[in-house]
């Protein structure tokens, strides 16, 4: 045994001081011993004689492996020897040998491994071959705490290795587990339960640790043993006595709570389950959740209350008659206030879904009209829970405002986390719209009243509630402003929160205004308030560029919705946006990297929509458009003039600036219809043609700068849509330049010569003439065919059917 002990110690060495070759040899030697036909005897001997824990562990591990692999092929004598030896160890039986070692005096991991070995024997032989194993064990519990602790470890290992459904099992393993549970129910469960009761009663004051172990084992078995063995006049009072008596350890009290939760979670038919739940008188523990919220006991009680409420709600759904429903309704009314407190103030177990439970409860209200007083109270408490749950953690405040990596991750997490909670809010809003509106009004009022330093998360949550609530409102209700909505929207528009500088608050504020824009469409008196919100420091002039750019996009959406109702305010709006327009086309601003919906060009689209309406007089329209286009074109011309004496690669800022200007003009043109610029007000069309002339020069000066080519091409597309057939005289020159650089042919710059463009001409000869002119200029029929999308016929471009 000495050589084996040395080899085991070397193989287990983690210090790094042992030579790798020597360690490999030790591992090989240990493996060779495992192949010895007498390995079981060697292991048993090692467990009796060696005090070295590494040796004990190796012997137990090897014994476990051999039993699983070779037990069926062993002789009856060897099997009997192994069973007797292992059983004597777990029962702490005395040995005649003075030098024998008692494994139960070893560390926890050795005892757990010994329990695993015994459970392997139980798995193989119980109940057919070794039916008395549990009955034989019970008398040994009188030996004291050591054997009781080992018995608990055996029961826990049996649950982990064989019974528990928390682990995947094969069909064969499920059959063995079923057979084992059936045998235990018939033979020994009642005796085991009695032993649990006696041990807890005896040791509750002298050894709370062993009582905690017994209760933890007992909790695992309640789900499948006869519930009457636990729910009776002896055990239930004992459990609640342990829970409620001060002076006992939190671990022991928490273990008792776990057993009561196992009783509550027992799968049963609805009617007997309700009777069981009613008999527990769960209100006895309500006061415990008001104690130290961070304690282990409070967390356990919180888990019990949420589990109890879930079971009551489930039973109420499965009961049909009205008479049967009364009891679960009464039990829910009793427990829900404590559950709501738990949801807001305690660490809720991850297996309990707050949203799932509350959604189920709200669903029960959908068929009730009107709601009862208790239910209305619960709706208010549900809204309180939602508000508490959706609030950001203040510790991330700076990260979220700067939107650094940590801030982005937290925002993404909260967006996902909030989804189901906000769905729940909308459900509540449909069930109890008046209560929901009052709650939101009070939340907003409370947020306004609190100080700037402490209410950022509170304000953001209140606004998010109002925003989400809008999805549960019909268009008719939204427009009419019925109920408190007519008070809430003006309150929103008129409020200047002390914490409006926060990015999160500012963004949700603007989004909420857009959500309720249909109300403003019907109540135009509020348009000045909407404009103020978007045009002052709450919106486009917000110090955070992410907010100001987002405000530009949302303002464009507001303009689309309000349209002609904004005509009286056009000059005021343009004056307010002068600095924003200039800022967008500066070099510094052009270098910012922002998302597509926050790139800032939408402010030009909003301006285009405003001044592009026929309701604006022609003189004013021309004046406004000229004031915008003229300085932008002059900036482009100046940049192009300077670029002729510079290397383009040396002036990326200038190129970025030109891109911004093209984007601005492109966005601006979206507000002008083809009919307006070509038929009713051709002078406006001339201004865009002059602008196109200027921008086409960019292709001459910067023929190889792809971002600029792309932006110019996009603008030409826009001009095709805006100017219609009058744009065709510009196409030959454009195509000529696009085809000038052969490497650019792989791009789709020539897409302006698509069927849409030819159709717009209304004249196939026009398209034919343009194409032939380009071919003549470039001498590259293949390139034109590539742009055209096929071979050019001898007679020219084929005529396309007119659109009707």
Coordinates of N, CA and C in Angstrom, one line a residue, residues 208-381:
X208 N -28.4 23.1 15.7 CA -29.2 23.6 14.6 C -28.6 23.2 13.2
X209 N -27.3 23.0 13.2 CA -26.6 22.7 11.9 C -27.1 21.3 11.4
X210 N -27.2 20.3 12.2 CA -27.7 19.0 11.8 C -29.2 19.1 11.5
X211 N -29.9 19.9 12.2 CA -31.4 20.0 11.9 C -31.5 20.7 10.5
X212 N -30.7 21.6 10.2 CA -30.7 22.3 8.9 C -30.5 21.2 7.8
X213 N -29.5 20.3 8.0 CA -29.2 19.3 7.1 C -30.4 18.4 6.9
X214 N -31.1 18.0 8.0 CA -32.2 17.1 7.9 C -33.3 17.8 7.1
X215 N -33.6 19.1 7.4 CA -34.7 19.8 6.7 C -34.4 20.0 5.2
X216 N -33.1 20.2 4.9 CA -32.7 20.3 3.4 C -32.9 19.0 2.7
X217 N -32.6 17.9 3.4 CA -32.9 16.6 2.8 C -34.4 16.3 2.6
X218 N -35.1 16.6 3.7 CA -36.6 16.5 3.7 C -37.3 17.2 2.6
X219 N -36.8 18.5 2.3 CA -37.4 19.3 1.3 C -37.3 18.6 -0.1
X220 N -36.3 17.9 -0.3 CA -36.1 17.2 -1.6 C -37.2 16.1 -1.8
X221 N -37.6 15.5 -0.7 CA -38.5 14.3 -0.8 C -40.0 14.6 -0.7
X222 N -40.3 15.8 -0.3 CA -41.7 16.2 -0.1 C -42.5 16.1 -1.4
X223 N -41.9 16.3 -2.5 CA -42.6 16.4 -3.8 C -43.2 15.0 -4.2
X224 N -42.6 13.9 -3.7 CA -43.1 12.6 -4.1 C -43.6 11.7 -3.0
X225 N -43.4 12.1 -1.8 CA -43.9 11.2 -0.7 C -45.4 11.6 -0.4
X226 N -46.1 10.8 0.4 CA -47.4 11.1 0.8 C -47.4 12.4 1.6
X227 N -48.2 13.4 1.1 CA -48.2 14.7 1.7 C -48.7 14.7 3.1
X228 N -49.6 13.7 3.4 CA -50.1 13.6 4.7 C -49.1 13.3 5.8
X229 N -48.0 12.8 5.4 CA -46.9 12.5 6.4 C -46.3 13.9 6.9
X230 N -46.4 14.9 6.1 CA -45.9 16.2 6.5 C -47.0 17.2 6.9
X231 N -48.1 17.2 6.1 CA -49.2 18.1 6.5 C -50.1 17.4 7.5
X232 N -49.7 17.7 8.7 CA -50.5 17.1 9.8 C -50.3 17.9 11.1
X233 N -50.9 17.5 12.1 CA -50.9 18.3 13.3 C -49.6 18.3 14.1
X234 N -48.7 17.5 13.6 CA -47.4 17.4 14.3 C -46.3 18.2 13.5
X235 N -46.2 17.9 12.2 CA -45.0 18.5 11.5 C -45.2 19.9 11.1
X236 N -46.4 20.3 10.6 CA -46.6 21.7 10.2 C -46.4 22.7 11.3
X237 N -47.0 22.4 12.5 CA -46.7 23.3 13.6 C -45.2 23.4 14.0
X238 N -44.5 22.2 13.9 CA -43.1 22.3 14.1 C -42.3 23.2 13.1
X239 N -42.7 23.0 11.9 CA -42.0 23.9 10.8 C -42.3 25.3 11.1
X240 N -43.5 25.7 11.3 CA -43.8 27.1 11.6 C -43.2 27.6 12.9
X241 N -43.1 26.8 13.8 CA -42.5 27.1 15.1 C -41.0 27.5 14.8
X242 N -40.3 26.7 14.0 CA -38.9 26.9 13.7 C -38.8 28.3 12.9
X243 N -39.8 28.5 12.0 CA -39.7 29.7 11.2 C -39.9 31.0 12.1
X244 N -40.9 30.9 13.0 CA -41.3 32.1 13.7 C -40.6 32.5 15.0
X245 N -39.9 31.5 15.6 CA -39.3 31.7 16.9 C -38.0 32.4 16.7
X246 N -37.8 33.6 17.3 CA -36.6 34.3 17.2 C -35.5 33.6 18.1
X247 N -34.3 33.8 17.7 CA -33.2 33.2 18.5 C -32.6 32.0 17.8
X248 N -33.3 31.4 16.9 CA -32.7 30.3 16.1 C -32.0 30.9 14.9
X249 N -31.0 30.1 14.4 CA -30.2 30.6 13.3 C -31.1 30.8 12.0
X250 N -30.7 31.8 11.2 CA -31.4 32.1 9.9 C -31.3 30.8 9.0
X251 N -30.2 30.1 9.1 CA -30.1 28.9 8.2 C -31.1 27.9 8.6
X252 N -31.3 27.6 9.9 CA -32.3 26.7 10.3 C -33.7 27.1 9.9
X253 N -34.0 28.4 10.2 CA -35.4 28.9 9.9 C -35.6 28.9 8.4
X254 N -34.6 29.3 7.6 CA -34.7 29.3 6.2 C -34.9 27.9 5.6
X255 N -34.3 26.9 6.2 CA -34.5 25.5 5.8 C -35.9 25.0 6.1
X256 N -36.5 25.5 7.2 CA -37.9 25.2 7.5 C -38.8 25.8 6.5
X257 N -38.5 27.1 6.1 CA -39.3 27.8 5.1 C -39.2 27.0 3.8
X258 N -38.0 26.4 3.4 CA -37.9 25.6 2.2 C -38.8 24.4 2.2
X259 N -39.0 23.8 3.4 CA -39.9 22.6 3.4 C -41.3 23.1 3.2
X260 N -41.7 24.2 3.8 CA -43.1 24.7 3.6 C -43.3 25.0 2.2
X261 N -42.3 25.6 1.5 CA -42.4 25.9 0.1 C -42.6 24.6 -0.7
X262 N -41.9 23.6 -0.3 CA -42.0 22.3 -1.0 C -43.5 21.7 -0.8
X263 N -44.0 21.9 0.3 CA -45.4 21.5 0.5 C -46.4 22.3 -0.4
X264 N -46.1 23.7 -0.4 CA -46.9 24.6 -1.2 C -46.9 24.2 -2.7
X265 N -45.7 23.7 -3.2 CA -45.4 23.4 -4.6 C -45.8 22.0 -5.0
X266 N -46.3 21.2 -4.0 CA -46.7 19.8 -4.3 C -47.8 19.8 -5.4
X267 N -47.6 18.9 -6.4 CA -48.6 18.8 -7.5 C -49.8 18.1 -7.0
X268 N -50.9 18.7 -7.1 CA -52.2 18.1 -6.7 C -53.3 18.6 -7.5
X269 N -54.5 18.0 -7.4 CA -55.7 18.5 -8.0 C -56.1 19.8 -7.3
X270 N -56.8 20.6 -8.1 CA -57.0 22.0 -7.6 C -57.8 22.1 -6.3
X271 N -58.8 21.3 -6.1 CA -59.7 21.4 -4.9 C -58.9 21.0 -3.6
X272 N -58.3 19.8 -3.6 CA -57.5 19.5 -2.4 C -56.3 20.4 -2.2
X273 N -55.8 20.9 -3.3 CA -54.6 21.8 -3.2 C -55.0 23.1 -2.5
X274 N -56.2 23.6 -2.8 CA -56.7 24.9 -2.2 C -56.9 24.6 -0.7
X275 N -57.5 23.5 -0.4 CA -57.7 23.2 1.0 C -56.4 23.1 1.8
X276 N -55.4 22.5 1.1 CA -54.1 22.4 1.8 C -53.5 23.8 2.0
X277 N -53.5 24.6 0.9 CA -53.0 26.0 1.0 C -53.7 26.8 2.1
X278 N -55.0 26.6 2.2 CA -55.8 27.4 3.2 C -55.4 26.9 4.6
X279 N -55.1 25.6 4.7 CA -54.8 25.1 6.1 C -53.5 25.6 6.6
X280 N -52.6 26.1 5.7 CA -51.3 26.5 6.2 C -51.3 27.8 6.9
X281 N -52.3 28.6 6.8 CA -52.4 29.9 7.4 C -51.1 30.7 7.2
X282 N -50.8 30.9 5.9 CA -49.6 31.5 5.5 C -49.4 32.9 6.0
X283 N -50.4 33.6 6.4 CA -50.3 35.0 6.9 C -49.4 35.1 8.1
X284 N -49.1 33.9 8.7 CA -48.2 34.0 9.9 C -46.8 34.5 9.6
X285 N -46.4 34.3 8.3 CA -45.0 34.7 8.0 C -45.0 36.1 7.3
X286 N -46.1 36.8 7.1 CA -46.1 38.0 6.4 C -45.2 39.0 7.0
X287 N -45.2 39.1 8.3 CA -44.4 40.1 9.0 C -42.9 40.0 8.8
X288 N -42.5 38.8 8.5 CA -41.0 38.5 8.4 C -40.4 39.2 7.2
X289 N -41.1 39.5 6.1 CA -40.5 40.1 5.0 C -40.2 41.6 5.2
X290 N -40.7 42.1 6.3 CA -40.4 43.5 6.6 C -39.2 43.7 7.4
X291 N -38.5 42.6 7.7 CA -37.2 42.6 8.4 C -36.1 43.0 7.5
X292 N -34.9 42.7 7.8 CA -33.7 43.0 7.0 C -33.8 42.4 5.7
X293 N -34.0 43.2 4.6 CA -34.2 42.7 3.3 C -33.0 41.9 2.7
X294 N -31.9 42.1 3.2 CA -30.7 41.4 2.7 C -30.4 40.1 3.4
X295 N -31.2 39.7 4.4 CA -30.9 38.5 5.1 C -31.4 37.3 4.3
X296 N -30.7 36.2 4.6 CA -31.1 34.9 3.9 C -32.5 34.5 4.2
X297 N -32.9 34.7 5.5 CA -34.3 34.3 5.9 C -35.3 35.1 5.1
X298 N -35.2 36.4 5.0 CA -36.2 37.2 4.3 C -36.2 36.7 2.8
X299 N -35.1 36.4 2.2 CA -35.1 35.9 0.8 C -35.9 34.6 0.7
X300 N -35.7 33.7 1.7 CA -36.4 32.5 1.7 C -37.9 32.7 1.9
X301 N -38.3 33.6 2.8 CA -39.7 33.9 3.0 C -40.3 34.5 1.8
X302 N -39.6 35.4 1.1 CA -40.0 36.0 -0.1 C -40.3 35.0 -1.2
X303 N -39.4 34.0 -1.3 CA -39.6 32.9 -2.2 C -40.9 32.1 -1.9
X304 N -41.1 31.9 -0.6 CA -42.3 31.1 -0.1 C -43.6 31.9 -0.5
X305 N -43.6 33.2 -0.3 CA -44.8 33.9 -0.6 C -45.1 34.0 -2.1
X306 N -44.1 34.2 -2.9 CA -44.3 34.3 -4.3 C -44.7 32.9 -4.9
X307 N -44.1 31.8 -4.3 CA -44.5 30.5 -4.7 C -46.0 30.2 -4.3
X308 N -46.3 30.6 -3.1 CA -47.7 30.4 -2.6 C -48.7 31.1 -3.5
X309 N -48.4 32.4 -3.8 CA -49.3 33.2 -4.6 C -49.5 32.5 -6.0
X310 N -48.4 32.0 -6.6 CA -48.4 31.4 -7.9 C -49.3 30.2 -7.9
X311 N -49.2 29.3 -6.8 CA -50.0 28.1 -6.7 C -51.5 28.5 -6.5
X312 N -51.8 29.5 -5.7 CA -53.2 29.9 -5.5 C -53.8 30.4 -6.9
X313 N -53.0 31.2 -7.6 CA -53.5 31.7 -8.9 C -53.7 30.5 -9.9
X314 N -52.8 29.6 -9.9 CA -52.9 28.4 -10.8 C -54.2 27.6 -10.4
X315 N -54.4 27.4 -9.2 CA -55.6 26.7 -8.7 C -56.9 27.4 -9.2
X316 N -56.9 28.7 -9.0 CA -58.1 29.5 -9.4 C -58.4 29.4 -10.8
X317 N -57.4 29.2 -11.7 CA -57.6 29.0 -13.1 C -58.2 27.7 -13.4
X318 N -57.9 26.7 -12.6 CA -58.3 25.3 -12.8 C -59.7 25.0 -12.2
X319 N -60.2 25.9 -11.4 CA -61.5 25.7 -10.8 C -62.6 26.4 -11.6
X320 N -63.7 25.7 -11.8 CA -64.7 26.2 -12.7 C -65.9 26.9 -12.0
X321 N -66.4 26.3 -11.0 CA -67.6 26.9 -10.4 C -67.3 28.2 -9.6
X322 N -68.3 29.1 -9.5 CA -68.1 30.3 -8.9 C -67.8 30.1 -7.4
X323 N -68.5 29.1 -6.8 CA -68.4 28.8 -5.4 C -66.9 28.4 -5.1
X324 N -66.3 27.6 -6.0 CA -65.0 27.2 -5.8 C -64.0 28.3 -5.9
X325 N -64.3 29.3 -6.7 CA -63.4 30.4 -6.9 C -63.2 31.3 -5.7
X326 N -64.2 31.4 -4.8 CA -64.2 32.3 -3.7 C -63.0 32.2 -2.8
X327 N -62.7 30.9 -2.5 CA -61.6 30.7 -1.6 C -60.2 31.1 -2.2
X328 N -59.9 30.7 -3.4 CA -58.6 31.2 -3.9 C -58.5 32.7 -4.1
X329 N -59.7 33.3 -4.4 CA -59.7 34.8 -4.5 C -59.4 35.4 -3.2
X330 N -60.0 34.8 -2.1 CA -59.8 35.3 -0.8 C -58.3 35.1 -0.4
X331 N -57.7 34.0 -0.7 CA -56.3 33.7 -0.4 C -55.4 34.7 -1.2
X332 N -55.7 35.0 -2.4 CA -54.9 35.9 -3.2 C -55.0 37.3 -2.6
X333 N -56.2 37.7 -2.3 CA -56.3 39.0 -1.7 C -55.5 39.2 -0.4
X334 N -55.4 38.1 0.3 CA -54.7 38.1 1.6 C -53.2 38.2 1.3
X335 N -52.6 37.4 0.3 CA -51.2 37.3 0.2 C -50.6 38.4 -0.8
X336 N -51.4 38.9 -1.7 CA -50.9 39.8 -2.7 C -50.2 41.1 -2.1
X337 N -50.7 41.7 -1.1 CA -49.9 42.9 -0.6 C -48.5 42.6 -0.2
X338 N -48.3 41.4 0.4 CA -47.0 41.0 0.8 C -46.1 40.6 -0.4
X339 N -46.8 40.0 -1.4 CA -46.1 39.7 -2.7 C -45.6 41.0 -3.4
X340 N -46.5 42.0 -3.4 CA -46.1 43.2 -4.0 C -44.9 43.9 -3.3
X341 N -44.9 43.8 -2.0 CA -43.8 44.3 -1.2 C -42.5 43.6 -1.5
X342 N -42.6 42.3 -1.6 CA -41.5 41.4 -2.0 C -40.9 41.8 -3.3
X343 N -41.8 42.0 -4.3 CA -41.4 42.3 -5.7 C -40.6 43.6 -5.7
X344 N -41.0 44.6 -4.8 CA -40.4 45.9 -4.9 C -39.1 46.0 -3.9
X345 N -39.1 45.2 -2.9 CA -38.1 45.4 -1.9 C -37.1 44.2 -1.6
X346 N -37.4 43.1 -2.1 CA -36.6 41.9 -1.8 C -36.0 41.3 -3.1
X347 N -34.9 40.5 -2.8 CA -34.3 39.8 -3.9 C -35.2 38.6 -4.3
X348 N -35.8 38.6 -5.4 CA -36.7 37.6 -5.8 C -36.0 36.4 -6.5
X349 N -36.3 35.2 -6.1 CA -35.7 34.0 -6.7 C -35.8 34.0 -8.2
X350 N -34.8 33.7 -8.9 CA -34.7 33.7 -10.4 C -35.8 32.8 -11.0
X351 N -36.2 31.7 -10.3 CA -37.2 30.8 -10.9 C -38.6 31.4 -10.9
X352 N -38.8 32.5 -10.2 CA -40.1 33.1 -10.1 C -40.1 34.3 -11.1
X353 N -41.0 34.2 -12.0 CA -41.2 35.3 -13.0 C -42.2 36.3 -12.6
X354 N -41.8 37.5 -12.2 CA -42.7 38.5 -11.7 C -43.7 38.8 -12.8
X355 N -43.2 39.0 -14.1 CA -44.1 39.3 -15.2 C -45.1 38.2 -15.5
X356 N -44.6 37.0 -15.4 CA -45.5 35.9 -15.7 C -46.7 35.8 -14.7
X357 N -46.3 35.9 -13.4 CA -47.3 35.9 -12.4 C -48.3 37.0 -12.5
X358 N -47.8 38.2 -12.6 CA -48.7 39.4 -12.7 C -49.5 39.4 -14.0
X359 N -49.0 38.9 -15.1 CA -49.7 38.8 -16.3 C -50.9 37.9 -16.2
X360 N -50.6 36.7 -15.5 CA -51.7 35.8 -15.2 C -52.8 36.3 -14.3
X361 N -52.3 37.1 -13.3 CA -53.3 37.7 -12.4 C -54.2 38.8 -13.2
X362 N -53.5 39.6 -14.0 CA -54.3 40.6 -14.8 C -55.2 40.0 -15.7
X363 N -54.8 38.8 -16.3 CA -55.7 38.1 -17.2 C -57.0 37.7 -16.6
X364 N -57.0 37.4 -15.3 CA -58.2 37.0 -14.6 C -59.2 38.2 -14.5
X365 N -58.7 39.4 -14.6 CA -59.6 40.6 -14.5 C -60.3 41.0 -15.8
X366 N -59.8 40.4 -16.9 CA -60.3 40.8 -18.2 C -61.8 40.6 -18.4
X367 N -62.3 39.5 -17.7 CA -63.8 39.2 -17.8 C -64.6 39.9 -16.8
X368 N -64.0 40.7 -15.9 CA -64.7 41.3 -14.8 C -64.9 42.8 -15.1
X369 N -66.1 43.2 -15.0 CA -66.5 44.6 -15.2 C -67.7 45.0 -14.4
X370 N -67.6 45.9 -13.5 CA -66.4 46.7 -13.2 C -65.5 45.9 -12.2
X371 N -64.3 46.3 -12.0 CA -63.4 45.7 -11.1 C -63.8 46.0 -9.7
X372 N -63.5 45.0 -8.8 CA -63.8 45.2 -7.4 C -62.8 46.1 -6.7
X373 N -63.1 46.6 -5.5 CA -62.3 47.5 -4.9 C -60.9 46.9 -4.6
X374 N -60.8 45.7 -4.2 CA -59.6 45.0 -3.9 C -58.7 44.9 -5.2
X375 N -59.4 44.6 -6.3 CA -58.7 44.5 -7.6 C -58.1 45.8 -8.1
X376 N -58.9 46.9 -7.9 CA -58.4 48.2 -8.3 C -57.2 48.5 -7.4
X377 N -57.2 48.2 -6.2 CA -56.0 48.4 -5.3 C -54.8 47.6 -5.8
X378 N -55.1 46.4 -6.2 CA -54.0 45.5 -6.7 C -53.4 46.1 -8.0
X379 N -54.3 46.6 -8.9 CA -53.8 47.2 -10.1 C -52.8 48.3 -9.8
X380 N -53.2 49.2 -8.8 CA -52.2 50.2 -8.5 C -50.9 49.7 -8.0
X381 N -51.0 48.6 -7.2 CA -49.7 48.0 -6.7 C -48.9 47.3 -7.8

